Short mmCIF file of C-alpha atoms in Angstrom, two decimals:
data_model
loop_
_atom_site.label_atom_id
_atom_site.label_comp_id
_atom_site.label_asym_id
_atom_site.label_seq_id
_atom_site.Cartn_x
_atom_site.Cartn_y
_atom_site.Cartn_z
CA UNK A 1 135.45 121.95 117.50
CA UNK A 2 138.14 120.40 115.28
CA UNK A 3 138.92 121.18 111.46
CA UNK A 4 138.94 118.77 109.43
CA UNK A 5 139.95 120.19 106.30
CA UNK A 6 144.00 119.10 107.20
CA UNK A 7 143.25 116.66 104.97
CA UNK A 8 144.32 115.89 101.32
CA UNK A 9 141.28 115.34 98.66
CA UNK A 10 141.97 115.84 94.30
CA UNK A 11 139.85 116.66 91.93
CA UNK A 12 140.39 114.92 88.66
CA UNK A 13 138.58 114.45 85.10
CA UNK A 14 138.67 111.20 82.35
CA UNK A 15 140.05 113.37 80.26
CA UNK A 16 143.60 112.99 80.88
CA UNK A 17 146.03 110.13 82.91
CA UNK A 18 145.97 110.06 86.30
CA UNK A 19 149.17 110.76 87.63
CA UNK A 20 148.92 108.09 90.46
CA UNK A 21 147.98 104.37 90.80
CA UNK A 22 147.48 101.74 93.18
CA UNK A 23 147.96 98.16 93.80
CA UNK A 24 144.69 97.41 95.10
CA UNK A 25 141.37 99.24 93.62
CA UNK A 26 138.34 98.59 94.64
CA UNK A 27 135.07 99.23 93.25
CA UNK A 28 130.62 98.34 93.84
CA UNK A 29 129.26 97.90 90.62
CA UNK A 30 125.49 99.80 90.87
CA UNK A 31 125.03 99.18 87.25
CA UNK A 32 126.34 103.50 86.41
CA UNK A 33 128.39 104.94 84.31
CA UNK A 34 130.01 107.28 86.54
CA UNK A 35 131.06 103.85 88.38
CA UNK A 36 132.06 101.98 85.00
CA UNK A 37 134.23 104.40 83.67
CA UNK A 38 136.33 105.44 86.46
CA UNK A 39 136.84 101.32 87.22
CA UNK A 40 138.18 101.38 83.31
CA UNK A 41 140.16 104.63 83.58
CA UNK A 42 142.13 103.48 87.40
CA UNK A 43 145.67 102.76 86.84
CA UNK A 44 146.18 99.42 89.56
CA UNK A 45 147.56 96.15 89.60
CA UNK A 46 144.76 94.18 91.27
CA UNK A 47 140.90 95.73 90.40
CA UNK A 48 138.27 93.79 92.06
CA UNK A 49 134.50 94.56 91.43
CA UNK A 50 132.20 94.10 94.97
CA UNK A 51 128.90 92.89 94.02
CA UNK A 52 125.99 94.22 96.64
CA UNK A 53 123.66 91.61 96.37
CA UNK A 54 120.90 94.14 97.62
CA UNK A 55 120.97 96.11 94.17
CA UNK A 56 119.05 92.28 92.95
CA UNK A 57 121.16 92.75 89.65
CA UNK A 58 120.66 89.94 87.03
CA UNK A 59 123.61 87.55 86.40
CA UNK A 60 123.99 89.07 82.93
CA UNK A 61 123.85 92.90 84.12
CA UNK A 62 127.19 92.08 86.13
CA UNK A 63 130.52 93.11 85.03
CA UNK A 64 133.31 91.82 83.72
CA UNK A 65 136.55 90.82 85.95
CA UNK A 66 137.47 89.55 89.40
CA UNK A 67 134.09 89.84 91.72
CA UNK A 68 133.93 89.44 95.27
CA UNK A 69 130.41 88.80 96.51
CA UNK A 70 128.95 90.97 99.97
CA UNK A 71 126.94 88.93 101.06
CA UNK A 72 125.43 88.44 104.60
CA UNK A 73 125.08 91.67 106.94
CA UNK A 74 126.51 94.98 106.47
CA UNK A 75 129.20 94.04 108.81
CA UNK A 76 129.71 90.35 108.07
CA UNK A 77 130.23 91.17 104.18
CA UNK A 78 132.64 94.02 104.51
CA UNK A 79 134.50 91.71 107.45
CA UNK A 80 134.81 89.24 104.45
CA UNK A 81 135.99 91.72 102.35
CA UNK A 82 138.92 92.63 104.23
CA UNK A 83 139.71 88.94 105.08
CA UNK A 84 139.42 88.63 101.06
CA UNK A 85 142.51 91.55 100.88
CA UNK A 86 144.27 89.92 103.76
CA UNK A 87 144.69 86.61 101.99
CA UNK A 88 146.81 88.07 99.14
CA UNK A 89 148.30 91.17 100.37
CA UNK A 90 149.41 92.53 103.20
CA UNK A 91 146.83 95.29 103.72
CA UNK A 92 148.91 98.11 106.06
CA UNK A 93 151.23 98.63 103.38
CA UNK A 94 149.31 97.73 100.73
CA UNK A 95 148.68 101.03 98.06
CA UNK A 96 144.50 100.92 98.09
CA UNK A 97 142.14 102.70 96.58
CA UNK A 98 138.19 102.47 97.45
CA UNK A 99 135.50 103.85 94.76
CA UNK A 100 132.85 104.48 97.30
CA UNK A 101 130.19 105.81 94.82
CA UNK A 102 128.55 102.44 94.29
CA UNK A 103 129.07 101.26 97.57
CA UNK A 104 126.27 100.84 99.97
CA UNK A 105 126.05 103.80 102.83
CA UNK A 106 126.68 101.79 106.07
CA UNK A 107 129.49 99.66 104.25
CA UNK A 108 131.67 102.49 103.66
CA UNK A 109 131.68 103.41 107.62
CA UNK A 110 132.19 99.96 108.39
CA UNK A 111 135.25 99.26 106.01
CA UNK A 112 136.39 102.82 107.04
CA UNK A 113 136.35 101.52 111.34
CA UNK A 114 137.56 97.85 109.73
CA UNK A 115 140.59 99.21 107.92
CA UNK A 116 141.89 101.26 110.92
CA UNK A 117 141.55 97.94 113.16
CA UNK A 118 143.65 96.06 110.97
CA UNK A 119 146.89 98.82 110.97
CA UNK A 120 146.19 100.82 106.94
CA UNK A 121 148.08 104.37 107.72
CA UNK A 122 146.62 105.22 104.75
CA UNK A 123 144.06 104.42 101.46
CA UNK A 124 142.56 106.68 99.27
CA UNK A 125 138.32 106.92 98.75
CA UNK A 126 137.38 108.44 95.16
CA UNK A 127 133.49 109.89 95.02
CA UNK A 128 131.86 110.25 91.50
CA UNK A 129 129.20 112.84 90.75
CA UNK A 130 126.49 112.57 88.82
CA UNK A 131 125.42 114.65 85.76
CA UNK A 132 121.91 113.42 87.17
CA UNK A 133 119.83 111.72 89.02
CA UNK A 134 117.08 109.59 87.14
CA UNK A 135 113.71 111.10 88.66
CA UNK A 136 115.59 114.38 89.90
CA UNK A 137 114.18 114.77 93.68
CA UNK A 138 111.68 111.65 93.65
CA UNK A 139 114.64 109.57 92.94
CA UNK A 140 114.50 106.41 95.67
CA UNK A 141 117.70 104.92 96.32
CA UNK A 142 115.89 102.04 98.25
CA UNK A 143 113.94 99.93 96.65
CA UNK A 144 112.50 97.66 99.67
CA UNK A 145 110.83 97.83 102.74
CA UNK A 146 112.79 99.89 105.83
CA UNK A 147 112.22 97.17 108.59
CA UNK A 148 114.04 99.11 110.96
CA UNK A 149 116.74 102.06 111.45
CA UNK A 150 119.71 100.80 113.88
CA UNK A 151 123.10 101.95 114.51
CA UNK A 152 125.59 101.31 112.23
CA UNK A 153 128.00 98.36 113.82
CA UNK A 154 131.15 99.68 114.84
CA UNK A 155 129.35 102.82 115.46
CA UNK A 156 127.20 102.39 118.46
CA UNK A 157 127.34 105.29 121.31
CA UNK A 158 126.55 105.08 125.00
CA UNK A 159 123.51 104.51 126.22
CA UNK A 160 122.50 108.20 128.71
CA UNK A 161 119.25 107.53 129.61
CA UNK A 162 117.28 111.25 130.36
CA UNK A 163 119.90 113.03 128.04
CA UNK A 164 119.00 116.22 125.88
CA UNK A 165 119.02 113.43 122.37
CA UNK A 166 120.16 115.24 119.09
CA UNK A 167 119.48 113.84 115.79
CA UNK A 168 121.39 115.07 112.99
CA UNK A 169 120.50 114.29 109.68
CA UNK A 170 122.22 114.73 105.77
CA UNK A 171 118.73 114.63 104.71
CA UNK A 172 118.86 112.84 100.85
CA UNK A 173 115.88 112.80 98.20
CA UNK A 174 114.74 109.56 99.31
CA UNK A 175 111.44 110.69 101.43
CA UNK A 176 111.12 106.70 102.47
CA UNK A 177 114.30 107.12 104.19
CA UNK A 178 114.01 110.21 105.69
CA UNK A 179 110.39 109.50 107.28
CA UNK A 180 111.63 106.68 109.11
CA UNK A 181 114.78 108.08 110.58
CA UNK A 182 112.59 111.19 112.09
CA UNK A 183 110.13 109.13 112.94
CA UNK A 184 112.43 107.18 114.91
CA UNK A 185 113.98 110.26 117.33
CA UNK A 186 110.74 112.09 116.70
CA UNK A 187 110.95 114.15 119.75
CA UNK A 188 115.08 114.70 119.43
CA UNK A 189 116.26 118.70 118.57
CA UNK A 190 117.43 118.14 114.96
CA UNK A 191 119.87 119.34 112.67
CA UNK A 192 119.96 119.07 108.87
CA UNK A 193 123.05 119.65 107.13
CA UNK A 194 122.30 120.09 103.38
CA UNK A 195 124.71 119.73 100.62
CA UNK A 196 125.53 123.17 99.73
CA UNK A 197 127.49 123.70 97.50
CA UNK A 198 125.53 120.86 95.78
CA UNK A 199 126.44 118.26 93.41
CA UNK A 200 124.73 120.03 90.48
CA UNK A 201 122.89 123.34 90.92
CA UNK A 202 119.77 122.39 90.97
CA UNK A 203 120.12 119.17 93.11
CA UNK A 204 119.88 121.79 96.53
CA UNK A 205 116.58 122.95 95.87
CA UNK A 206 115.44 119.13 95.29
CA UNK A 207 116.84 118.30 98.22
CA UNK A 208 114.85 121.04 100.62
CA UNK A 209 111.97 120.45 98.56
CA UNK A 210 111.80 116.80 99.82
CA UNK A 211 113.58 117.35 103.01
CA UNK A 212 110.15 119.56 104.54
CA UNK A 213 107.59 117.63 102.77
CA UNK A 214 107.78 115.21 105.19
CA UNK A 215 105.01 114.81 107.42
CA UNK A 216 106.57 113.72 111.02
CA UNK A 217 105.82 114.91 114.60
CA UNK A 218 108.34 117.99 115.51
CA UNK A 219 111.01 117.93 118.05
CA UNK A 220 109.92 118.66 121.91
CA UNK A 221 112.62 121.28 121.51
CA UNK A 222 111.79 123.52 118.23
CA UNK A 223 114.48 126.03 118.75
CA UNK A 224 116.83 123.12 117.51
CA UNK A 225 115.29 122.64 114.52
CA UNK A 226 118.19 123.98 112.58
CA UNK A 227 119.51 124.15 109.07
CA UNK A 228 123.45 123.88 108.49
CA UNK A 229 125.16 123.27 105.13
CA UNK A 230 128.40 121.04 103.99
CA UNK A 231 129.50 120.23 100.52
CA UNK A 232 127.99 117.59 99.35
CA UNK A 233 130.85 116.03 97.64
CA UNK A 234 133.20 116.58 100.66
CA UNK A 235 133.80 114.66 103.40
CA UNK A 236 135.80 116.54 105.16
CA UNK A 237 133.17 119.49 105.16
CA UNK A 238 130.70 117.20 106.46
CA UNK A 239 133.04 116.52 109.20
CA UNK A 240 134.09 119.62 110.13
CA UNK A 241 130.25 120.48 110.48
CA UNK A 242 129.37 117.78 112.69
CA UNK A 243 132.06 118.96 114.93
CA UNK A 244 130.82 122.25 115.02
CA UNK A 245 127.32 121.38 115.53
CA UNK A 246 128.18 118.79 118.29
CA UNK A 247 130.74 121.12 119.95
CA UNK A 248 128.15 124.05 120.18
CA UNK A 249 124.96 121.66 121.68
CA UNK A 250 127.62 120.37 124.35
CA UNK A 251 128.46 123.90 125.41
CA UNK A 252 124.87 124.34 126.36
CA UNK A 253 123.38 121.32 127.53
CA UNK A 254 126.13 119.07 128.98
CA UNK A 255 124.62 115.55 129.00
CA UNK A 256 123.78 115.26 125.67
CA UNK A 257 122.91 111.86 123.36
CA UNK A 258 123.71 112.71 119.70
CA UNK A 259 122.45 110.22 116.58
CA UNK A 260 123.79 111.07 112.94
CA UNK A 261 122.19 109.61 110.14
CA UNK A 262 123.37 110.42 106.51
CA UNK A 263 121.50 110.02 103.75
CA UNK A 264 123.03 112.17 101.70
CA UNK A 265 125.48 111.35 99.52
CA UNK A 266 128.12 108.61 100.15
CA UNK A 267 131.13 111.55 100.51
CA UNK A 268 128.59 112.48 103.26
CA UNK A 269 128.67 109.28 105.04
CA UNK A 270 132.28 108.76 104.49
CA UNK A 271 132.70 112.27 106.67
CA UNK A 272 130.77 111.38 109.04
CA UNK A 273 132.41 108.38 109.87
CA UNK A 274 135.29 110.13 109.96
CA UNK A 275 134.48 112.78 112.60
CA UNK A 276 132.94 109.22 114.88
CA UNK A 277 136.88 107.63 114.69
CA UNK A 278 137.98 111.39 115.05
CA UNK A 279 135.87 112.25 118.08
CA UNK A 280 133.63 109.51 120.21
CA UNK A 281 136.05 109.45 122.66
CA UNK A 282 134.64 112.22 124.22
CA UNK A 283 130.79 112.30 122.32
CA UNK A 284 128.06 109.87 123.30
CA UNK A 285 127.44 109.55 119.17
CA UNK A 286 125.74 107.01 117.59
CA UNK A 287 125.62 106.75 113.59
CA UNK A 288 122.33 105.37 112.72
CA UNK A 289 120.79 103.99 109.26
CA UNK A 290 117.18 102.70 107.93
CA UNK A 291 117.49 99.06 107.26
CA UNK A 292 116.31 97.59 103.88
CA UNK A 293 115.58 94.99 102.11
CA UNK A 294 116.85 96.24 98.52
CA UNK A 295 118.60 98.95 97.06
CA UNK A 296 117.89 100.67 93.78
CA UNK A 297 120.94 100.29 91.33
CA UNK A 298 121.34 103.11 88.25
CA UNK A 299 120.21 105.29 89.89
CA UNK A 300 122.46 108.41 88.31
CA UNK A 301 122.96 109.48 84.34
CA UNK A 302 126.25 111.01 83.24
CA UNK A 303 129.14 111.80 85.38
CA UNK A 304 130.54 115.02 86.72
CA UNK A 305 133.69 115.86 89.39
CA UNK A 306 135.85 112.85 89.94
CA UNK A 307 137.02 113.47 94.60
CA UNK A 308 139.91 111.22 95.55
CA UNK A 309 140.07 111.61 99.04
CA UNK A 310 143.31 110.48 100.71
CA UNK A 311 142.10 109.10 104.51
CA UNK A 312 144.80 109.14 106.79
CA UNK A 313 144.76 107.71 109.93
CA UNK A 314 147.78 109.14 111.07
CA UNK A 315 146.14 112.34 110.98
CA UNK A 316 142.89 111.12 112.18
CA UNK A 317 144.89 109.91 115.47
CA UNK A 318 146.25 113.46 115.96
CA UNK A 319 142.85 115.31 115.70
CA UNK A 320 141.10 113.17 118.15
CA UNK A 321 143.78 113.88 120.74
CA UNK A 322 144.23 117.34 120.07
#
């Protein structure tokens, strides 16, 4: 298994200067504080706002400032996004910073893959907590239809037909979300990694409470049906534990399919796209995600911990060959 706790990550507060800046800061507007008041408190000289058309936000609800639209496909919006950088900087040595907290779950793993491709060494992702979430553990963070669950593009694994398949899921409090993805491998051995410590100290129990209320078949292979815990406002935890999850299911059944879906929190996702650039070299892995139509916006009260997470892919290169 590989650490991956080599890398740098700051907590900070609103209630002094930052000490650093950027020249590129980018933030999705979800309509929360904890979103509008780090955008107003980030020292850069360029902020643009990303506008997720699936959070179905009226014209007047939208903020203030340079905008760029996502629309189209997961995929096709963030590939616009970057084209958007591209045409007035020059993005590998360009100082960037990402707010991820508003952004939608498979856009942050897609930027993440899309930003290595195009040469950054290095950018910096900042996570917000919450004080709270608005219906504590019924809280839905979709708000349409799941018409499918697919892997995430950029993300896809190799097919093994007949292989021992292991889903792993960062199981969140949306129980919409949740059914379909164990629906979907409903015979796989699964793993849940919960957020532990959690984002506030109540927000753990929530999150078992809804993660076995769900009424799906079990795994063929019940023995797997294990529980493993990550911080859930680290990414680098989540990481680490996917390594050590995968790395201990390979030691004892060799040809083995694995499927990681995280529907946790967005530090979550962000570390487990991480440990896929890190490590699919040598792990049939697939990151996989429900599909829907709309996305609930304002979801959170208050804010809590301010994460800036400094990604670098210099370092990234050295664990996956170590």
């Amino acid at each position: 298994m590989k650490y991956y706790d080599y890398f740098y990550r700051e907590d900070l507060t609103l209630e002094a200067s930052w000490s650093r800046d950027w020249d590129v800061f980018l933030s999705a507007w979800d309509n929360s504080e904890r979103v509008s008041r780090v955008f107003a408190h980030v020292r850069a000289s360029r902020k643009i706002w990303i506008i997720h058309p699936e959070y179905n936000l009226p014209q007047e609800a939208l903020p203030v400032g340079p905008r760029f639209e996502a629309v189209g496909g997961y995929a096709e919006s963030m590939q616009a996004l970057v084209a958007h950088l591209e045409s007035f900087c020059d993005l590998p040595n360009t100082r960037l910073c990402v707010d991820i907290t508003g952004m939608l779950r498979p856009q942050i793993a897609i930027l993440l893959r899309l930003l290595e491709h195009k040469g950054v060494v290095q950018f910096d992702a900042i996570y917000s907590q919450p004080a709270n979430y608005s219906q504590r553990e019924q809280t839905r963070f979709s708000s349409g239809e799941v018409s499918d669950v697919r892997e995430i593009t950029g993300f896809e694994g190799t097919n093994m037909p007949g292989a021992y398949e292991v889903l792993i899921v960062a199981p969140g409090f949306d129980a919409a979300l949740l059914r379909e993805v164990f629906s979907h491998k409903a015979r796989a051995a699964r793993y849940l990694i919960f957020g532990l410590p959690s984002l506030q100290p109540d927000m753990y129990q929530q999150n078992i409470l809804q993660a076995y209320g769900i009424d799906t078949p079990l795994p063929d292979d019940e023995t797997a049906n294990m529980k493993r815990f990550g911080s859930a406002d680290d990414p680098y935890a989540m990481a680490t534990q996917l390594s050590a999850i995968i790395s201990g299911v390979q030691h004892k059944q060799k040809r083995s399919r694995f499927y990681i879906a995280p529907l946790s929190t967005k530090a979550q996702m962000l570390g487990a796209a991480l440990y896929c650039l890190a490590e699919s070299n040598r792990v049939a892995v697939s990151l996989i995600y429900p599909i829907v139509s709309a996305h609930a916006a304002a979801t959170s009260s208050g804010l809590s911990t301010i994460s800036v997470n400094t990604i670098d892919f210099r370092l990234l290169r050295a664990l996956s060959v170590r």
